[in-house]
Structures are given as C-alpha cells and as structure tokens.
Amino acid sequence: MLKILKYSFKDLSRSRWSYVYFFFYLLLGIVLLFLNNDLSNAVITLMNVIIILVPLIGTIFGVMYFYNSREFTELLLAQPVKRSSIFLGQYLGVAISLSASLILGLGIPFVAYGIFQSAAIWDFFSLLVSGGFLTFIFTALAFNIALSQENKIKGFGMAILLWLFLAVIYDGLFLLSLVYFQDYPLDKFSLVASMLNPIDLSRILILLKLDISALLGYTGAVFKDFFGTSLGSITSFGVLILWVIFPVWRIVKLSGKKDF
Amino acid sequence: MERLFIILVLFLAVFAGHASEIEVCKTCEISSIQKAIDFAEDGDLIRIKSGIYKENGIQILNKSLKIIGENYPVIDAEMQGTALSISANNFSIEGLKIINVGKSHTEEFAGILVSQSRNFKILNNKLDNVFFGILLEKSNEGVISGNHITSNARSQSNSGNGIHLWNTNKVEIRNNKIVGLRDGIYLEFVNNSEISGNFCKDNLRYGLHFMFSDEDIYTDNIFENNGAGVAVMYSKFIEMRGNHFRKNWGSASYGLLLKEITDSKLENNIFEENTIAISADNTNRIEYLKNDFKNNGYAVRIRGACYDNFFKENNFLYNSFDIGYTGRLNNNEFTENYWSAYTGYDLDKNGIGDVPYRPVKLFSYLVNRTPEAIILLRSLFIDLLDFSEKVSPVFTPANLMDSQPLMKKVSW
C-alpha cells in the first residue's frame, strides 16, 4: 500500500493541478496578509474560502483522478496486490497531496508574516486542521462516487451535487426547519444537525475561535456549554474522524466487490 | 469701640481655630478617631497616623474638618455597619484605608457615607471588602477622586455599589478604580456632574449606571468585563466621550445599554469585543460621532421606538452584525461611516463609495426571530440570502442605508 501511495503521490506531484492548487493558496495567503494587514480579518476570509473551496476541490479532484488513472488501476489489479491497498494507496496519495498543497500554500505566507509571534496562531491552526479534515472527507466521498459509478459524466454530476448539497442546500433546509419549528425548543436539534454535516461542523469549530463564541451565549446555554467545553471539541473532532473513517471503510468494501 | 474689640476677638478666635491641628495615633493623647472629631472645632485638621483603628459608626456632624491619613491608617469596621458617616459642609477626607464594612439587606452600610453636605472632597482613599463604598445622598458640589474601591461581590442582592450617588448635584468623580462590586458607579437623580478617567472592572452588574440623571458628562473611562459596561436609563442631555468599553462578553451582556435616553451625544468612544456594543431601546435624538466598533457580536442593536438618531463618521470594523434592527420603519440617519464589510467601489475617487451600504442583514433579522439560527453564521447559504436581500430588500427597512459610505477608515 505504501508503495502505491508513493506512486500516486509522485504522479500527482508531477501534475500541473497540484501546483495550480498550491500557487492559488500561496497567492491568496500573500494577498490577504500583505495587502490587508489585519490578521483576524484574514483568518475570517480564509475560513470562507476553506469551507467552500476545499470540499469542492477535494470532490472534483478525487473523481477526476480516479477516472483518469483507471488504466493504471487496471494494470495494478493484474498484479498480485491486495485490492484494498491499491485503492487506499491511491486515496491517501490524493488526499495527502491536496492537504500538503493547502498547508504549505497557506502556511508559507503566514509563517513569513510572523504567525508564530501572533496570538492568532490557534485560529490559524484550527483553520488548517479543519481544512485537512475536509480534504480527507471529501476525497473519500469522491472515491466512493467514482467506484460506484462507471459513467464519468454521471460521476462528476453526482460529485458536484454532493458538494452543493452539503455546502448550500443542507444549510437551507436547516434554516427552513428552524424557522418553521421556531415555537419548539430547538437548541438540541440544531446542535445535532450541525454535527451531522462536516462543512457546518468545521465552520463552527473555526468560528468558535473567532466571533461566534460571543453570540452563542446569546442563544442559550446549550451551545455554549457544548462547544465551549473540552467535551464539545472532543466530540466534534470525533465526528470529523468518523466522517473520514466511514467513507474509507466503504471504499475498501466497494473495491472488494467491484467487477473490473 | 467696644464692638470693634468684640469683632477683633471673634476674628482671632476664628483664626486660632483654623490653625489648630489634632493628631491621632495609638500612643497619642487622643487614640480614637471619634474622640478627635468630638474634640475638634470647626475648621480643624485631624492628622491620623498609621495604625489599625477598630472603629465603626464614626460621625461628623456639622463640623468643617480636614481629615488626613498618613501612610493609610486602617479603619476596620469589623463587619459592623458604616465606618464613617458625615453630614457637614466644607470638609475633606484624604488617605484613609477603610475595610470590612458589614452587609445588610435593610440598611445601606458604606465605607464613607455623606449626607446633606455641601462642598466636600474625598481623595485618595482605599476601600476594601465594603458593602457600599462611597455613598452620597442629597449632597452637592463635591469631588471624589483617586479612590481605590475593591470588594468581592457574589450575588446582586447581597452586594452594594462602589460609588453610589442619590439626589446629588455638581459632583466630580475622577480617576477612581472600582473592582468587584455590584455597580461600579451608580447615579440616581444626579445632575450636572462629571465622571472622568475612572476604571471599572469585574463588577457584577454595570460599570456605570445612570438613572434619571440629566446633563452629565462622562469621559475617558474604561469599562472592562462587567456584567454590562454602562447602562444609561431615563436620562437626557448626557455627553459620553472617549470611553473604552471592552470585553463585556456573555448572554445578556452589553457594552452600553441605552434605555429611554434623549438628546445625548456619543463621541470618540471605543467599543471592543462586546457581545452587543450598544443596545438602544426607545432612544431619540442621539448623535453617534466618530466611534470605533471593533470585533463585537452586534455593533449597534436598535430595538423599538428609536427615532432621529444620527450616525456619522463611525468605524464599523469586523463585527458579526453591524446593525441589528427590528421592524420595517426607519427614521434614523446613517451617513459617512466606514464599514469594513462594504464591497462597493469609488469611481470618481472622492473617498465616498458610489453604491449605498445596507448595514442590516437579513440574517440578523432571522436571528432576531429564531435565535438558534446563529449557528449558521457565515455559511454560504446565509451569504447568498444576505446578498439577495441586499439587492432587493424585503424584510429589512429599505431606507436604512448609508448612502455615503467612506472608503477609508476615519481616523480621529
């Protein structure tokens, strides 16, 4: 598996798209920091970019990579290698190279700016951690889609739909149900609903470091007691980890059954 | 001739009285403060040497005395009621340390209680573990300056205020430090007074609390981490300049609470990291000029019945919500403010954006109705909603906008 991971990673690091992705973040970080000069504002803008763009790139790139390397995969399948290690190796290759682009691309300008001397280091750190998690989650979901869908066009369509659902539509439904059922106690419901969507969850984890903590208190004790405590952050990270583990497990299962 | 002689004698007597000085110390002839006061004549100076004086209910009645403590002599009231109560004109109290004033649910025990007095000075005293710190009633024309009041208030019902003024006029409260009481400074029926340079921190309720007090000025005070920074209620003609409200953080916490205020002015204040920087309820004709709102949850939350308020040249920087608003009617004016969330352009380069800015977001309207929706703050869906509302306002007042938003931060 490690060998396949290495091949995938090397293959991707020769690919143009990884560099485009890397330079995009580098440019974004530099522009935000050196033209704006306000660290907390830069972190907020970055958060918007991360919770929208990272899942999108993860899904698209994952699906694209899987379809494009189909011939190589078929070649590998002819060799005496375990199926799970082929697909897991490819998955990890993609996910790791994407996260590396993200972390290096944003990390370099921030380190150059002097993040280590700044109080915003933890905001920035939570930003990168959630970005990494989102990459791993959405690449795994993309592999799931690509494995179960032979048709490329359908696969891309489903990947984009998945992103659209989790990034936009889910929140719309969530808000609608909040407004519709506003006569009922809703704190527990909204707590659970926000835990179920990885994009929402990472948004809240970042916001907790920024401005929401002031406003959460405003809505009632439940949010504050939950997200403000170490139990809350442990549960949140646990849910994020589950969001990685479940699709990866499904990759293993699907790839074991699939007929090539 | 005889009359002239009598006048001369009287004059001498008065002058002699002025000159006399009484010393109090543990080994002196007079070892108790109350005794010194009883002994003193009008206009005498009482000098209290350092040491611990376990006395309470010390009274000064109709004597113009000057009391000076050397190296902070301690008056320990041993949790038994008021330490020092005064009812006199032209007196001053300086350099005392008063501790352990008793708590009561029925009486207002204080470190220094001044009633029905005129022209007094209370300077540089230290008060610790008090119920009320300095309490003034029906007294006029005084100065309270440089005092340091601390206590450990735990519940609102069982604690008192740092500096409490009731029915008092023309008082200056300057450079005091008040930590850990119920209200830092409390004013009720107090007119024409000035409050400046005070530092109120960690008080249970408000840093500064105004009730029914008109024509007062407060400047250059710092209010930090109080239950709420300042509450101004039922007052008019108040001037607030150069104050710093910060870290009033929590579920029912405000930087500044305005309730039923009219004809007042806020200038050059800084609001930083408050859950709600200003909550305005039933306030009319207030001018907000050149204030900074930075990193607050809400910068200004306007509740019902606010008319003819005027916002000019304020900086709204990185607040979650710039303006919270209820209702669809607006009669307040926003002009030439700087909004960090403004995304317009300035083609003619005159420093004023060509597109008006709408500070009320649809999302803040939603959060008003369903507070739990706050959990969706800064999500993509909400940004889309806000954008569409900005293009064609349906739920928020259409005329609530800054038609001349500034492109650069106002520096003052």
XYZ file of C-alpha atoms in Angstrom:
672
model
C 0.000 0.000 0.000
C 2.813 2.387 0.892
C 4.377 1.804 -2.490
C 1.166 2.642 -4.312
C 0.709 5.674 -2.082
C 4.213 6.756 -3.082
C 3.491 6.271 -6.783
C 0.219 8.191 -6.575
C 1.854 10.949 -4.637
C 4.757 11.213 -7.084
C 2.378 11.094 -10.020
C 0.348 13.941 -8.504
C 3.374 15.982 -7.569
C 4.334 15.941 -11.260
C 0.807 17.007 -12.157
C 0.065 20.585 -13.112
C -3.085 20.766 -10.977
C -1.340 20.257 -7.664
C 0.868 23.202 -8.473
C -2.051 25.344 -9.566
C -3.766 24.491 -6.299
C -0.634 25.183 -4.303
C 0.069 28.522 -6.005
C -3.549 29.556 -5.649
C -3.323 29.226 -1.862
C 0.098 30.846 -1.807
C -1.215 33.827 -3.726
C -4.357 34.018 -1.624
C -2.345 33.967 1.599
C 0.074 36.629 0.381
C -2.654 38.922 -0.923
C -4.728 38.598 2.223
C -1.846 39.194 4.594
C 0.296 41.757 2.906
C -2.409 43.863 1.312
C -4.780 43.715 4.241
C -2.594 43.866 7.321
C -5.249 42.597 9.667
C -4.708 39.072 10.833
C -8.135 38.307 12.287
C -9.872 39.583 9.178
C -7.574 37.474 7.028
C -8.471 34.401 9.065
C -12.207 35.057 8.537
C -11.788 35.401 4.773
C -9.677 32.268 4.706
C -12.357 30.429 6.612
C -14.900 31.312 3.936
C -12.519 30.033 1.275
C -11.665 26.861 3.136
C -15.171 25.711 3.956
C -16.341 26.280 0.385
C -13.371 25.611 -1.833
C -11.608 22.768 -0.056
C -14.593 20.364 -0.256
C -15.222 21.342 -3.880
C -11.619 20.773 -4.952
C -11.488 17.551 -2.910
C -14.535 16.034 -4.621
C -13.730 17.166 -8.156
C -10.083 16.264 -7.928
C -10.813 12.893 -6.338
C -13.317 11.910 -9.027
C -11.065 13.216 -11.777
C -8.037 11.371 -10.504
C -9.916 8.122 -10.147
C -11.309 8.198 -13.694
C -8.030 9.310 -15.243
C -5.907 6.656 -13.586
C -8.311 3.881 -14.492
C -5.914 2.204 -16.898
C -3.103 2.274 -14.345
C -5.503 0.839 -11.770
C -6.436 -1.987 -14.121
C -2.759 -2.712 -14.678
C -2.195 -2.851 -10.940
C -5.188 -5.121 -10.462
C -3.487 -7.651 -12.729
C -0.597 -7.834 -10.273
C -0.638 -9.869 -7.056
C -1.527 -6.857 -4.876
C -4.399 -6.609 -2.419
C -7.302 -4.600 -3.785
C -7.778 -2.596 -0.636
C -4.162 -1.486 -0.657
C -4.441 -0.309 -4.275
C -7.439 1.910 -3.634
C -6.407 3.052 -0.185
C -2.977 3.881 -1.554
C -4.474 5.948 -4.335
C -6.893 7.653 -1.947
C -4.174 8.554 0.528
C -1.957 9.768 -2.301
C -4.601 12.210 -3.489
C -5.719 13.327 -0.039
C -2.186 13.823 1.265
C -1.011 15.756 -1.761
C -4.079 18.019 -1.638
C -3.649 18.699 2.082
C 0.056 19.328 1.532
C -0.771 21.943 -1.112
C -3.222 23.562 1.274
C -0.988 23.538 4.323
C 2.168 24.632 2.502
C 0.343 27.148 0.318
C -1.230 28.899 3.294
C 1.471 28.123 5.796
C 4.375 29.754 3.941
C 2.906 33.278 3.683
C 1.618 33.113 7.254
C 4.966 31.995 8.625
C 6.657 34.730 6.603
C 4.196 37.194 8.095
C 5.103 36.064 11.592
C 2.202 33.914 12.742
C 4.297 32.330 15.461
C 4.590 35.639 17.273
C 0.909 36.360 16.896
C -1.989 35.476 19.152
C -3.902 34.250 16.101
C -1.759 31.121 15.869
C -4.530 28.911 17.277
C -7.143 30.353 14.947
C -4.827 29.611 12.085
C -4.041 26.164 13.382
C -7.716 25.225 13.701
C -8.182 26.553 10.179
C -5.540 24.207 8.788
C -6.766 21.227 10.807
C -10.335 21.657 9.571
C -9.035 22.193 6.042
C -7.098 18.925 6.282
C -10.113 17.051 7.624
C -12.363 18.411 4.879
C -9.858 17.318 2.230
C -9.728 13.778 3.603
C -13.509 13.559 3.965
C -14.413 14.852 0.536
C -11.727 12.924 -1.330
C -13.035 9.747 0.280
C -16.597 10.627 -0.686
C -15.415 11.301 -4.232
C -13.751 7.893 -4.426
C -16.999 6.341 -3.224
C -18.901 8.002 -6.023
C -16.324 7.121 -8.659
C -16.199 3.485 -7.536
C -19.939 3.033 -7.728
C -20.444 4.963 -10.953
C -18.915 3.741 -14.219
C -20.261 6.654 -16.233
C -17.865 9.607 -15.954
C -20.436 12.310 -16.609
C -22.818 10.861 -14.027
C -19.951 10.571 -11.579
C -18.959 14.226 -11.956
C -22.596 15.275 -11.714
C -23.082 13.343 -8.502
C -19.854 14.724 -7.031
C -20.915 18.299 -7.695
C -24.394 17.602 -6.398
C -22.934 16.147 -3.219
C -20.841 19.254 -2.703
C -23.790 21.526 -3.441
C -25.959 19.631 -1.003
C -23.540 19.734 1.899
C -22.286 23.267 1.298
C -25.526 25.070 0.468
C -28.747 23.068 0.368
C -28.260 21.422 3.747
C -27.995 24.817 5.433
C -31.055 25.982 3.578
C -33.113 23.050 4.816
C -31.667 23.501 8.264
C -32.657 27.170 8.377
C -36.078 26.388 6.973
C -36.767 23.825 9.667
C -35.513 26.245 12.339
C -37.879 28.955 11.166
C -40.758 26.547 10.669
C -40.468 24.930 14.089
C -39.476 28.051 15.982
C -42.172 27.535 18.612
C -40.386 24.416 19.836
C -37.133 24.192 21.766
C -34.548 23.909 19.038
C -31.133 24.030 20.690
C -30.629 20.264 20.792
C -31.913 19.818 17.264
C -29.614 22.473 15.845
C -26.714 21.028 17.790
C -27.245 17.595 16.252
C -27.983 18.969 12.784
C -24.802 20.986 12.747
C -22.781 17.977 13.884
C -24.048 15.856 11.007
C -22.608 17.980 8.241
C -18.794 18.119 8.147
C -18.789 21.544 6.476
C -21.027 23.029 9.163
C -19.048 21.360 11.880
C -15.712 22.693 10.709
C -17.218 26.133 10.188
C -18.394 26.159 13.784
C -15.071 24.874 15.058
C -13.296 27.774 13.355
C -15.909 30.322 14.358
C -15.628 29.283 17.986
C -12.126 30.693 17.871
C -13.445 33.873 16.286
C -16.662 35.754 16.743
C -19.423 33.248 17.319
C -18.474 32.498 20.889
C -19.830 35.901 21.838
C -23.072 35.338 20.036
C -23.579 31.723 21.013
C -24.053 32.724 24.608
C -26.836 34.871 23.352
C -28.965 31.969 22.159
C -28.948 29.933 25.292
C -26.741 27.835 27.405
C -26.829 24.646 25.342
C -24.489 25.758 22.566
C -22.094 27.451 24.885
C -21.983 24.540 27.284
C -21.398 22.148 24.450
C -18.982 23.842 22.078
C -17.266 25.862 24.766
C -16.063 22.842 26.729
C -13.414 20.267 26.024
C -16.139 17.627 25.755
C -17.588 19.608 22.870
C -14.333 19.870 20.977
C -13.508 16.197 21.573
C -16.951 15.161 20.275
C -16.623 17.472 17.280
C -13.256 16.051 16.327
C -14.616 12.550 16.945
C -17.425 13.205 14.475
C -14.952 14.563 11.922
C -12.821 11.438 12.314
C -15.934 9.274 11.853
C -16.648 11.218 8.687
C -13.238 10.113 7.417
C -13.424 6.524 8.638
C -16.867 5.676 7.292
C -16.262 6.563 3.598
C -12.802 4.965 3.718
C -14.326 1.757 5.063
C -16.850 1.918 2.245
C -14.035 2.348 -0.319
C -12.491 -0.885 0.964
C -15.822 -2.689 0.859
C -16.836 -1.436 -2.595
C -13.450 -2.100 -4.135
C -13.521 -5.652 -2.817
C -16.805 -6.391 -4.581
C -16.405 -4.397 -7.743
C -16.096 -6.096 -11.086
C -13.476 -4.549 -13.393
C -15.021 100.875 70.401
C -16.332 98.019 72.450
C -17.962 96.456 69.384
C -14.748 96.705 67.460
C -12.963 94.860 70.233
C -15.514 92.073 70.220
C -15.166 91.661 66.464
C -11.393 91.536 66.831
C -11.625 88.828 69.480
C -14.008 86.853 67.325
C -11.625 87.142 64.392
C -8.747 85.932 66.485
C -10.794 83.034 67.742
C -11.668 82.028 64.208
C -8.050 82.276 63.101
C -6.810 80.349 66.103
C -9.365 77.684 65.321
C -8.036 77.384 61.783
C -4.543 76.901 62.886
C -5.182 74.075 65.327
C -4.242 70.541 64.387
C -5.131 67.344 66.201
C -3.019 64.244 65.926
C -4.418 60.767 66.377
C -2.234 57.765 66.974
C -2.228 54.705 69.172
C 0.143 56.208 71.718
C -1.098 59.805 71.464
C -3.246 61.613 73.969
C -6.150 61.071 71.605
C -6.139 57.500 70.351
C -9.577 57.235 68.773
C -10.814 58.987 65.678
C -14.281 59.613 67.088
C -12.759 61.295 70.124
C -10.645 63.531 67.915
C -13.717 64.551 65.971
C -15.720 65.295 69.096
C -12.836 67.378 70.413
C -12.229 69.283 67.172
C -13.583 72.715 66.383
C -14.859 73.980 63.063
C -12.013 74.168 60.548
C -9.543 71.963 62.397
C -7.218 69.490 60.798
C -7.121 65.926 62.117
C -3.998 64.008 61.245
C -4.318 60.244 61.669
C -1.041 58.386 61.981
C -0.738 54.901 60.575
C -2.109 52.013 62.608
C -5.261 49.988 62.901
C -8.332 51.681 64.343
C -11.136 49.286 65.096
C -13.995 51.734 64.968
C -17.339 51.942 63.252
C -20.139 54.466 63.117
C -17.724 57.366 63.310
C -19.807 60.508 62.920
C -19.034 64.049 61.829
C -21.974 66.370 62.387
C -21.888 69.958 61.166
C -18.166 70.425 61.540
C -15.922 71.550 58.704
C -12.972 69.276 59.268
C -9.998 68.237 57.263
C -9.018 64.619 57.904
C -5.699 63.409 56.571
C -4.380 59.873 56.959
C -0.655 59.332 56.955
C 0.533 56.113 55.291
C -3.023 54.855 55.055
C -4.190 54.286 58.629
C -6.678 51.418 58.639
C -10.216 51.887 59.884
C -11.557 48.401 60.482
C -15.340 48.419 60.860
C -15.274 44.730 61.841
C -18.320 43.955 59.646
C -20.474 46.202 61.837
C -22.190 48.827 59.739
C -20.970 52.103 58.298
C -17.380 53.109 59.001
C -17.555 56.860 58.575
C -20.659 58.985 58.178
C -20.592 62.706 57.571
C -23.144 65.431 57.409
C -21.319 68.753 57.176
C -20.138 71.445 54.787
C -16.593 72.191 53.597
C -14.830 69.026 54.715
C -12.209 66.805 53.183
C -11.117 63.213 53.754
C -7.844 62.033 52.410
C -5.579 58.982 52.558
C -7.612 56.589 54.727
C -7.941 52.887 54.344
C -11.357 51.556 55.274
C -12.018 47.827 55.459
C -14.656 45.303 56.473
C -17.931 47.186 56.189
C -20.865 44.994 57.201
C -23.514 43.743 54.809
C -27.197 44.236 55.348
C -30.412 43.643 53.456
C -32.238 46.538 55.052
C -29.662 49.271 55.516
C -27.082 50.711 53.202
C -23.849 50.419 55.116
C -20.980 52.217 53.433
C -17.291 52.881 53.792
C -17.894 56.613 53.654
C -21.451 57.912 53.899
C -22.069 61.572 53.078
C -25.498 63.055 53.527
C -26.892 66.557 53.241
C -23.483 68.093 52.788
C -22.008 70.720 50.543
C -18.551 71.426 49.158
C -16.550 68.346 50.110
C -13.543 66.409 48.925
C -12.932 62.657 49.212
C -9.452 61.973 47.882
C -7.105 59.019 47.501
C -8.710 56.628 49.948
C -8.537 52.868 49.763
C -11.624 50.828 50.494
C -11.605 47.071 50.674
C -14.228 44.458 51.448
C -17.019 47.023 51.654
C -20.751 46.766 51.106
C -21.260 50.204 49.605
C -18.038 52.092 49.006
C -18.736 55.815 48.979
C -22.383 56.712 49.345
C -23.653 60.261 48.789
C -27.177 61.403 49.408
C -28.646 64.856 48.999
C -25.223 66.430 48.806
C -23.891 68.968 46.340
C -20.652 70.291 44.907
C -18.064 67.698 45.780
C -15.053 65.931 44.402
C -14.448 62.175 44.634
C -11.066 61.447 43.209
C -8.308 58.848 43.183
C -10.082 56.337 45.397
C -9.491 52.648 45.045
C -12.502 50.525 45.922
C -12.453 46.742 45.897
C -14.771 44.093 47.198
C -15.854 40.580 46.431
C -19.484 40.827 45.421
C -21.009 37.458 44.636
C -24.722 37.972 44.196
C -26.559 41.093 43.151
C -28.981 41.026 46.036
C -26.233 40.763 48.597
C -23.818 43.429 47.433
C -23.569 47.184 47.098
C -22.209 49.765 44.701
C -18.728 51.263 44.566
C -19.674 54.912 44.351
C -23.362 55.496 44.865
C -24.916 58.928 44.382
C -28.521 59.723 45.077
C -30.172 63.095 44.658
C -26.924 64.926 44.249
C -25.722 67.720 42.001
C -22.439 69.049 40.670
C -20.120 66.288 41.731
C -16.867 65.370 40.031
C -15.881 61.698 40.081
C -12.365 61.346 38.755
C -9.682 58.682 38.427
C -11.202 56.124 40.745
C -10.598 52.426 40.372
C -13.508 50.166 41.242
C -13.224 46.390 41.104
C -15.604 43.630 42.126
C -18.726 45.372 43.387
C -22.310 45.317 42.136
C -22.380 48.564 40.147
C -19.088 50.380 39.792
C -20.644 53.830 39.856
C -24.355 54.334 40.375
C -26.104 57.650 39.788
C -29.744 58.303 40.542
C -31.177 61.807 40.283
C -27.735 63.247 39.750
C -27.455 66.316 37.556
C -24.631 68.441 36.159
C -21.901 66.056 37.209
C -18.729 64.922 35.562
C -17.323 61.408 35.604
C -13.909 61.022 34.068
C -10.883 58.766 33.981
C -12.385 56.010 36.105
C -11.607 52.348 35.684
C -14.408 49.878 36.431
C -13.647 46.208 36.156
C -15.245 42.882 37.078
C -18.350 44.396 38.605
C -21.386 42.148 38.824
C -23.923 44.394 37.174
C -22.858 47.607 35.460
C -19.626 49.547 35.306
C -21.584 52.782 35.379
C -25.302 53.036 35.961
C -27.363 56.155 35.278
C -30.944 56.539 36.344
C -32.946 59.730 35.969
C -29.795 61.802 35.751
C -29.599 64.703 33.334
C -26.898 66.901 31.890
C -23.986 64.778 32.977
C -20.706 64.246 31.167
C -18.609 61.138 31.255
C -15.273 60.982 29.534
C -12.198 58.775 29.228
C -13.422 55.982 31.462
C -12.593 52.331 30.935
C -15.236 49.653 31.482
C -13.965 46.128 31.285
C -15.547 42.736 31.856
C -18.533 43.969 33.850
C -21.939 42.302 33.696
C -22.660 45.139 31.298
C -20.464 48.161 30.667
C -22.702 51.159 31.136
C -26.426 51.494 31.473
C -27.945 54.868 30.833
C -31.632 54.874 31.598
C -34.336 57.519 31.674
C -31.931 60.416 31.283
C -31.327 63.273 28.883
C -28.572 65.624 27.778
C -25.773 63.196 28.542
C -22.391 63.540 26.896
C -20.207 60.453 26.522
C -16.746 60.984 25.136
C -13.570 58.937 24.826
C -14.735 55.978 26.877
C -13.491 52.495 26.312
C -15.953 49.602 26.560
C -14.399 46.207 26.249
C -14.936 42.520 26.843
C -18.484 42.715 28.098
C -18.985 39.169 26.968
C -21.922 36.891 27.737
C -25.531 36.041 27.164
C -27.105 39.270 28.408
C -24.096 41.490 28.148
C -23.808 44.940 26.651
C -21.086 47.485 26.206
C -23.590 50.282 26.550
C -27.268 49.929 27.269
C -29.362 52.959 26.342
C -32.934 52.987 27.510
C -35.217 55.989 27.195
C -32.445 58.457 26.528
C -32.894 61.627 24.554
C -30.762 64.455 23.229
C -27.407 62.953 24.029
C -24.110 62.655 22.283
C -21.584 59.850 21.927
C -18.221 60.808 20.565
C -14.840 59.114 20.210
C -15.758 56.043 22.212
C -14.185 52.674 21.539
C -16.270 49.501 21.734
C -14.229 46.329 21.549
C -15.188 42.674 21.860
C -18.627 43.067 23.374
C -21.490 40.683 22.701
C -23.641 43.725 21.979
C -21.735 47.003 21.831
C -24.741 49.321 22.033
C -28.265 48.248 22.729
C -30.612 51.159 22.091
C -34.193 50.975 23.264
C -36.537 53.921 22.984
C -33.798 56.457 22.370
C -34.334 59.650 20.443
C -32.142 62.381 19.009
C -28.805 60.854 19.873
C -25.710 61.702 17.878
C -23.110 58.999 17.376
C -19.957 60.629 16.042
C -16.541 59.122 15.399
C -16.871 55.992 17.496
C -14.996 52.778 16.843
C -16.879 49.463 16.903
C -14.446 46.614 16.654
C -14.946 42.829 16.818
C -18.324 42.954 18.510
C -21.171 40.485 18.059
C -23.619 43.274 17.318
C -22.194 46.779 16.914
C -25.491 48.576 17.393
C -28.711 46.804 18.197
C -31.693 49.059 17.716
C -34.837 47.865 19.394
C -38.189 49.570 19.328
C -39.062 53.257 19.221
C -35.744 54.787 18.211
C -36.172 57.919 16.170
C -33.999 60.673 14.788
C -30.713 59.156 15.799
C -27.756 60.236 13.744
C -24.668 58.152 12.944
C -21.748 59.885 11.295
C -18.072 59.034 10.772
C -18.084 55.894 12.880
C -15.854 52.942 12.131
C -17.617 49.576 11.998
C -14.803 47.030 11.950
C -15.248 43.249 11.695
C -18.431 42.964 13.728
C -20.575 39.881 13.196
C -23.529 42.198 12.702
C -23.103 45.915 12.158
C -26.683 46.899 12.877
C -29.448 44.791 14.334
C -32.895 46.183 13.708
C -36.461 45.275 14.472
C -39.335 46.399 12.327
C -39.519 47.890 8.860
C -39.761 51.569 9.704
C -36.643 53.601 9.970
C -36.240 57.179 10.960
C -32.566 57.146 11.814
C -29.836 58.523 9.639
C -26.544 56.862 8.755
C -24.065 58.841 6.753
C -20.358 58.866 6.022
C -19.452 55.895 8.189
C -16.747 53.410 7.412
C -17.952 49.796 7.163
C -15.324 47.090 6.872
C -17.902 44.821 5.184
C -18.575 47.367 2.429
C -17.849 45.925 -1.006
C -18.687 48.886 -3.258
C -16.411 50.964 -5.429
C -15.436 54.585 -5.781
C -15.059 55.530 -9.430
C -14.776 59.263 -9.010
C -12.144 58.891 -6.256
C -13.783 61.293 -3.819
C -13.371 58.884 -0.911
C -17.094 58.114 -0.777
C -18.421 54.829 -2.147
C -20.711 55.141 -5.148
C -23.070 52.381 -4.004
C -25.011 52.746 -0.749
C -24.293 50.285 2.048
C -27.072 48.404 3.799
C -25.889 47.553 7.299
C -28.873 45.415 8.293
C -28.515 41.868 7.078
C -31.435 39.559 6.525
C -29.653 37.065 8.727
C -29.725 39.405 11.722
C -33.459 39.693 11.185
C -33.707 35.894 11.168
C -31.590 35.568 14.289
C -33.877 38.047 15.996
C -36.798 35.750 15.338
C -35.070 32.386 15.771
C -32.001 32.807 17.960
C -30.814 29.252 17.271
C -30.181 30.186 13.663
C -26.989 31.883 14.833
C -25.316 28.529 14.363
C -25.462 29.151 10.607
C -23.402 32.346 10.857
C -21.042 32.836 7.889
C -22.278 29.818 5.983
C -22.515 30.020 2.192
C -26.277 29.741 2.164
C -26.620 32.673 4.545
C -24.242 34.752 2.431
C -26.437 34.052 -0.592
C -29.548 35.041 1.369
C -27.944 38.258 2.563
C -26.841 39.069 -0.946
C -30.311 38.656 -2.395
C -31.802 40.734 0.405
C -29.210 43.419 -0.259
C -30.217 43.570 -3.907
C -33.930 43.875 -3.159
C -34.838 44.453 0.497
C -37.997 42.715 1.576
C -37.651 42.085 5.289
C -35.306 44.870 6.313
C -36.163 48.580 6.106
C -35.431 49.728 2.570
C -34.325 53.204 3.535
C -31.965 52.099 6.281
C -28.708 52.589 4.480
C -25.592 54.646 4.405
C -25.769 56.401 1.065
C -22.304 57.869 1.525
C -20.131 55.103 2.945
C -16.492 56.043 3.327
C -13.789 54.102 1.514
C -11.169 54.648 4.209
C -11.275 54.308 7.948
C -11.988 57.500 9.849
C -9.039 58.486 11.974
C -9.706 60.657 14.966
